[in-house]
Short mmCIF file of N, CA and C in Angstrom, two decimals:
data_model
loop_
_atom_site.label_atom_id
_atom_site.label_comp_id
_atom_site.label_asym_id
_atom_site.label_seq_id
_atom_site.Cartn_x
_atom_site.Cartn_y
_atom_site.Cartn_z
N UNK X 1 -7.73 -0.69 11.89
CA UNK X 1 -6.73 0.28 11.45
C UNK X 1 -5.56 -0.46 10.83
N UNK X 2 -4.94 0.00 9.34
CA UNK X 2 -3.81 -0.62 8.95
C UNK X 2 -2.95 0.15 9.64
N UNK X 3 -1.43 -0.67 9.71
CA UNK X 3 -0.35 -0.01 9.75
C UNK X 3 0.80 -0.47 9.39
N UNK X 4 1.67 0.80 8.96
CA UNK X 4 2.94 -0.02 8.11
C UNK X 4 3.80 -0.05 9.36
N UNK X 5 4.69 -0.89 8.57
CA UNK X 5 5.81 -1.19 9.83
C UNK X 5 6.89 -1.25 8.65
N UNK X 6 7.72 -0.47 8.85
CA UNK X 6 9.11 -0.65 8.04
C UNK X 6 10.53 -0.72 8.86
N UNK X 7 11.12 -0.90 8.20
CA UNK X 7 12.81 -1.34 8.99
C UNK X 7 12.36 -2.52 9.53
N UNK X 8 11.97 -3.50 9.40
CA UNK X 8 11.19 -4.46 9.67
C UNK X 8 12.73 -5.89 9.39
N UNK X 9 13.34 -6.25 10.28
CA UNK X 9 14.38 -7.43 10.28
C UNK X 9 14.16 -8.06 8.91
N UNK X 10 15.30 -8.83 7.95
CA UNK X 10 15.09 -9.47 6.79
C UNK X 10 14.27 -11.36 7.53
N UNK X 11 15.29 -11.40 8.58
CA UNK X 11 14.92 -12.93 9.49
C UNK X 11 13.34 -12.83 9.71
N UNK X 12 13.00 -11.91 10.35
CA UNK X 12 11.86 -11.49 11.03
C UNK X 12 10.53 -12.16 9.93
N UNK X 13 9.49 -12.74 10.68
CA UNK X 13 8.29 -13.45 10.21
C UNK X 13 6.76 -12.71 10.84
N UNK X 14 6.11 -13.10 10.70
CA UNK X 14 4.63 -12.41 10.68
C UNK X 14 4.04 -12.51 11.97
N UNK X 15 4.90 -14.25 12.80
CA UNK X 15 4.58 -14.10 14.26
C UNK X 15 5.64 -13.53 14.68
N UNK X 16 6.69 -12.92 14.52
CA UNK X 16 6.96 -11.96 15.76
C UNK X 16 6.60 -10.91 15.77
N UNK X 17 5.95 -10.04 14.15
CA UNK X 17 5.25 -9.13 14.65
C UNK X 17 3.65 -9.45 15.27
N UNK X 18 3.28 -10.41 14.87
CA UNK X 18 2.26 -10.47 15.87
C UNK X 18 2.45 -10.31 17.37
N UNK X 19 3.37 -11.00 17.73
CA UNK X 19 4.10 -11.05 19.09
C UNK X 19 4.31 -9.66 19.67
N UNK X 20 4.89 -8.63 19.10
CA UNK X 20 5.15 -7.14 19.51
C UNK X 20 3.76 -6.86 19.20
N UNK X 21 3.04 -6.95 18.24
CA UNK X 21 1.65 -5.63 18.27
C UNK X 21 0.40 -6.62 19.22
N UNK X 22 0.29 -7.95 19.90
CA UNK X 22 -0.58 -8.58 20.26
C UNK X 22 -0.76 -7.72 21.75
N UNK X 23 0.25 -7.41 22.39
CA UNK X 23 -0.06 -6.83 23.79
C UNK X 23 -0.98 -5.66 23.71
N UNK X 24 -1.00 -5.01 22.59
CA UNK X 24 -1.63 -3.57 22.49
C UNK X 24 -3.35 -3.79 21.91
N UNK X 25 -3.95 -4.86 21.46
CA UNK X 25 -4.97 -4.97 20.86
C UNK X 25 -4.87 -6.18 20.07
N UNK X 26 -6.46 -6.81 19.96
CA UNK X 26 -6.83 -7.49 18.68
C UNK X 26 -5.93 -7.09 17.07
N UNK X 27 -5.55 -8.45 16.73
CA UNK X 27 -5.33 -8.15 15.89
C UNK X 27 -6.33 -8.86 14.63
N UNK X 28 -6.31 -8.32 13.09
CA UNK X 28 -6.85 -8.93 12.18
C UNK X 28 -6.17 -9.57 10.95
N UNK X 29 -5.05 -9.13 10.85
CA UNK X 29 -3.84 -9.51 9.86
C UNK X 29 -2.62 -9.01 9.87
N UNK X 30 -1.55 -9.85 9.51
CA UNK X 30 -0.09 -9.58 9.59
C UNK X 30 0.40 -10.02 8.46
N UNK X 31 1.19 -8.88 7.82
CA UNK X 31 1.74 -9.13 6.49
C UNK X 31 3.46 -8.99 6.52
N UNK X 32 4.05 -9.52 6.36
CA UNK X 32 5.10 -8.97 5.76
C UNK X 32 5.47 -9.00 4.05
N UNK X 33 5.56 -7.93 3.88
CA UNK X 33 5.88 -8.12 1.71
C UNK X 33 7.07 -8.81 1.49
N UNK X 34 7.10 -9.68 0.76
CA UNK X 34 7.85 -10.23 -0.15
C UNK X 34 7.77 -10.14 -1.18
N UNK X 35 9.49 -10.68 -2.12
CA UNK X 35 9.68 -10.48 -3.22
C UNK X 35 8.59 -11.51 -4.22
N UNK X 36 8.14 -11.33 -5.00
CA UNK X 36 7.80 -12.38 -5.68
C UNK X 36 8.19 -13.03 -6.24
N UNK X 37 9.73 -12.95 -6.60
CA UNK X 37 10.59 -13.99 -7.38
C UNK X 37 11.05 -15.15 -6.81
N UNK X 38 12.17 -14.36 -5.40
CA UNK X 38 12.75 -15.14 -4.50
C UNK X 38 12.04 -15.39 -2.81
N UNK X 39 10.77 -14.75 -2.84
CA UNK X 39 10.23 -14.94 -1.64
C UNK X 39 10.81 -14.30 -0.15
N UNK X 40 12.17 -13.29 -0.73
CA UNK X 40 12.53 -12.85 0.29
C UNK X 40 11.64 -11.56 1.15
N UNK X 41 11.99 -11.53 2.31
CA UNK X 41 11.72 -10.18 2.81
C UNK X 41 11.95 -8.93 2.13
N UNK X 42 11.06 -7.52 2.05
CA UNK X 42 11.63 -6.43 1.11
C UNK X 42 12.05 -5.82 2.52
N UNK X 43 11.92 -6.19 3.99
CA UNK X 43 12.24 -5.17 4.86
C UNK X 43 10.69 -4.44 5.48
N UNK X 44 9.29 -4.85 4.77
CA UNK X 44 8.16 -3.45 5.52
C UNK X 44 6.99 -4.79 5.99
N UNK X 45 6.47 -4.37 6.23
CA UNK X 45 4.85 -5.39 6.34
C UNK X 45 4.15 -4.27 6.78
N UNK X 46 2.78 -5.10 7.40
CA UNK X 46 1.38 -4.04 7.45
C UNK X 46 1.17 -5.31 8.70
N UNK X 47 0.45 -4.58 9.59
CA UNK X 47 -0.58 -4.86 10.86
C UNK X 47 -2.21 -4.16 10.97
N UNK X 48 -2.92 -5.27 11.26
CA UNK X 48 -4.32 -4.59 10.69
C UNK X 48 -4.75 -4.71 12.28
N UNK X 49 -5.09 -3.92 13.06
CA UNK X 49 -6.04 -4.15 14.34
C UNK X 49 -7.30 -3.89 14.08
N UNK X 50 -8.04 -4.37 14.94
CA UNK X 50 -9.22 -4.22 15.19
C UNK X 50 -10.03 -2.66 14.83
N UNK X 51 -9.01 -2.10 16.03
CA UNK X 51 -10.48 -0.51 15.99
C UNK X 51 -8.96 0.21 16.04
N UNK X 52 -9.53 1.01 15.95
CA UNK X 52 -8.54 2.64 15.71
C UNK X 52 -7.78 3.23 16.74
N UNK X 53 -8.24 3.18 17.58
CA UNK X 53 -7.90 3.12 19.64
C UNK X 53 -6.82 2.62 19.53
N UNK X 54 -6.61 1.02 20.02
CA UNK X 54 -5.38 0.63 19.50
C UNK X 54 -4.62 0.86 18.56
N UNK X 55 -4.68 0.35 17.64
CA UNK X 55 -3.70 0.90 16.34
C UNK X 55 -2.98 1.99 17.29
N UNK X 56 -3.69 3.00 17.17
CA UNK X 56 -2.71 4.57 17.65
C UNK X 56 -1.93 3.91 18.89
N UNK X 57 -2.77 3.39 19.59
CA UNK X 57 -1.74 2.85 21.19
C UNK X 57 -0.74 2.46 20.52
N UNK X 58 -0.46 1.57 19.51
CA UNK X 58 0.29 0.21 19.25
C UNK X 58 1.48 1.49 18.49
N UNK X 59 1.58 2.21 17.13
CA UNK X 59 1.83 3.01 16.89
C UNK X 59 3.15 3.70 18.04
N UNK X 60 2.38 4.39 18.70
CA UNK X 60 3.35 5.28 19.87
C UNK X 60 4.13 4.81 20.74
N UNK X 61 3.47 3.42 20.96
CA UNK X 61 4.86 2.41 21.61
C UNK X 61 5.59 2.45 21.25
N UNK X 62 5.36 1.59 19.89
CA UNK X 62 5.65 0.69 18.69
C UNK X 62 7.02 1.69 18.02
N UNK X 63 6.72 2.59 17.74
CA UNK X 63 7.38 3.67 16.82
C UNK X 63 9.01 3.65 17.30
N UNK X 64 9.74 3.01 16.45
CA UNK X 64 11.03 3.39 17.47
C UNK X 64 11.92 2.24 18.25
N UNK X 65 10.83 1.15 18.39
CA UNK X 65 11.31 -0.16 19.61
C UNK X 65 12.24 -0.98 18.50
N UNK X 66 13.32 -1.47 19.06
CA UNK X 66 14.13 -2.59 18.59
C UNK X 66 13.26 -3.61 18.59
N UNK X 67 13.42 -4.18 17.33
CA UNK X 67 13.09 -6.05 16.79
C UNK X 67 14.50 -6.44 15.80
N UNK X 68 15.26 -7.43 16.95
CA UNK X 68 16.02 -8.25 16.30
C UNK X 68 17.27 -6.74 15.54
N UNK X 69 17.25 -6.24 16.72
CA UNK X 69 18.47 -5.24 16.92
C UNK X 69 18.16 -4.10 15.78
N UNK X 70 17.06 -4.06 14.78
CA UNK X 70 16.82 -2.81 14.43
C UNK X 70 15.67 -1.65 14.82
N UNK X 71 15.94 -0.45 14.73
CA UNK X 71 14.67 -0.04 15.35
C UNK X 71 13.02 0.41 14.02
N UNK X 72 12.63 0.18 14.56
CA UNK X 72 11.02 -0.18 13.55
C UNK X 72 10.41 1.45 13.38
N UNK X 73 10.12 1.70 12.37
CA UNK X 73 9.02 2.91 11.71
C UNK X 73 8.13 2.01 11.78
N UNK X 74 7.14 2.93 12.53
CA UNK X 74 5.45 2.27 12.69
C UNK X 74 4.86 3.44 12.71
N UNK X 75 3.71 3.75 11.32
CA UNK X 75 2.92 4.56 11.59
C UNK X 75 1.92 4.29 10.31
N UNK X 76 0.52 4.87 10.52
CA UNK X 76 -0.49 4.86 10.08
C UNK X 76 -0.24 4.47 8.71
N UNK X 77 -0.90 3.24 7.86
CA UNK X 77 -0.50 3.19 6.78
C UNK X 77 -1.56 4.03 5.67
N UNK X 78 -0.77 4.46 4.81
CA UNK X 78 -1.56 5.37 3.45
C UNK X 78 -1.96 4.81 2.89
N UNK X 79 -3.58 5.18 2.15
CA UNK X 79 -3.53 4.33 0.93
C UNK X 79 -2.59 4.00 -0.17
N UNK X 80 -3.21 2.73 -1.06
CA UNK X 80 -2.41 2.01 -2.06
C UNK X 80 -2.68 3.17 -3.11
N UNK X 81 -1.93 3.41 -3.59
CA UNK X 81 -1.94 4.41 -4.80
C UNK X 81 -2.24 3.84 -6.25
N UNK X 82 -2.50 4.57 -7.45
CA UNK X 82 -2.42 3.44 -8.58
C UNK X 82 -1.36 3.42 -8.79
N UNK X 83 -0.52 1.88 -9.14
CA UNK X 83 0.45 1.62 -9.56
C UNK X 83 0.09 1.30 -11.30
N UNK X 84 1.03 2.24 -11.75
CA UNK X 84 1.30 2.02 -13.28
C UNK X 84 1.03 0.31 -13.75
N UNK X 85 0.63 0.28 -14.76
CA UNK X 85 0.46 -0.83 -15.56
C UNK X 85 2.22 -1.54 -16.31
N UNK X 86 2.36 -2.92 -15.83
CA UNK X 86 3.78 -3.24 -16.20
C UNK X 86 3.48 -4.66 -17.10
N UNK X 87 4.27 -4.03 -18.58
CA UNK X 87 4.15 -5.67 -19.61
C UNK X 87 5.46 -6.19 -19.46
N UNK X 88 5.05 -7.36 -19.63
CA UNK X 88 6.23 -7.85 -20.09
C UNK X 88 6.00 -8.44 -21.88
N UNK X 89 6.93 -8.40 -22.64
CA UNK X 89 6.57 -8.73 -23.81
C UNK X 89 7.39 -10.31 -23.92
N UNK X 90 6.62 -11.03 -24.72
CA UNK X 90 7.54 -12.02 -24.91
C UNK X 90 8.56 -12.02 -26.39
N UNK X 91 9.45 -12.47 -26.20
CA UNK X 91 9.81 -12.16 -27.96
C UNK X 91 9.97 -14.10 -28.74
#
């Protein structure tokens, strides 16, 4: 099961959310998004568990708990939508 995690600390790294979602289930991947320019945090990542069971456990805890004094949106992530096509032109 994916899941987004937003309000997600700018400090905050991929093991401490491993660290909060590891008690609730297997996990399979931990993302946090970054910028691609400056490599910063945008603030969201994704948590992939195992089976679906968890996820939801992890979720209803999860939903709400302080990390690093903010509190976290955690819920089921949506699919990727199409994102528009972006040029850059050179001149």
């Amino acid at each position: 099961m994916n899941i987004y995690v937003g309000n997600v600390p700018y400090a905050a790294t991929e093991t401490d959310l491993e660290e909060l979602f590891e008690p609730h289930g297997p996990l399979t991947q931990v993302t946090i998004i970054r910028d691609r320019y400056d490599g910063r945090s945008k603030g969201y990542g994704f948590v992939e568990m195992e089976n679906q069971e968890d996820g939801e456990r992890a979720i209803e805890a999860l939903d709400g708990q302080e990390l690093m004094g903010r509190p976290l949106k955690v819920n089921p992530a949506r699919p990727r939508g199409r994102r528009p096509e972006t040029r850059y032109e050179e001149e």
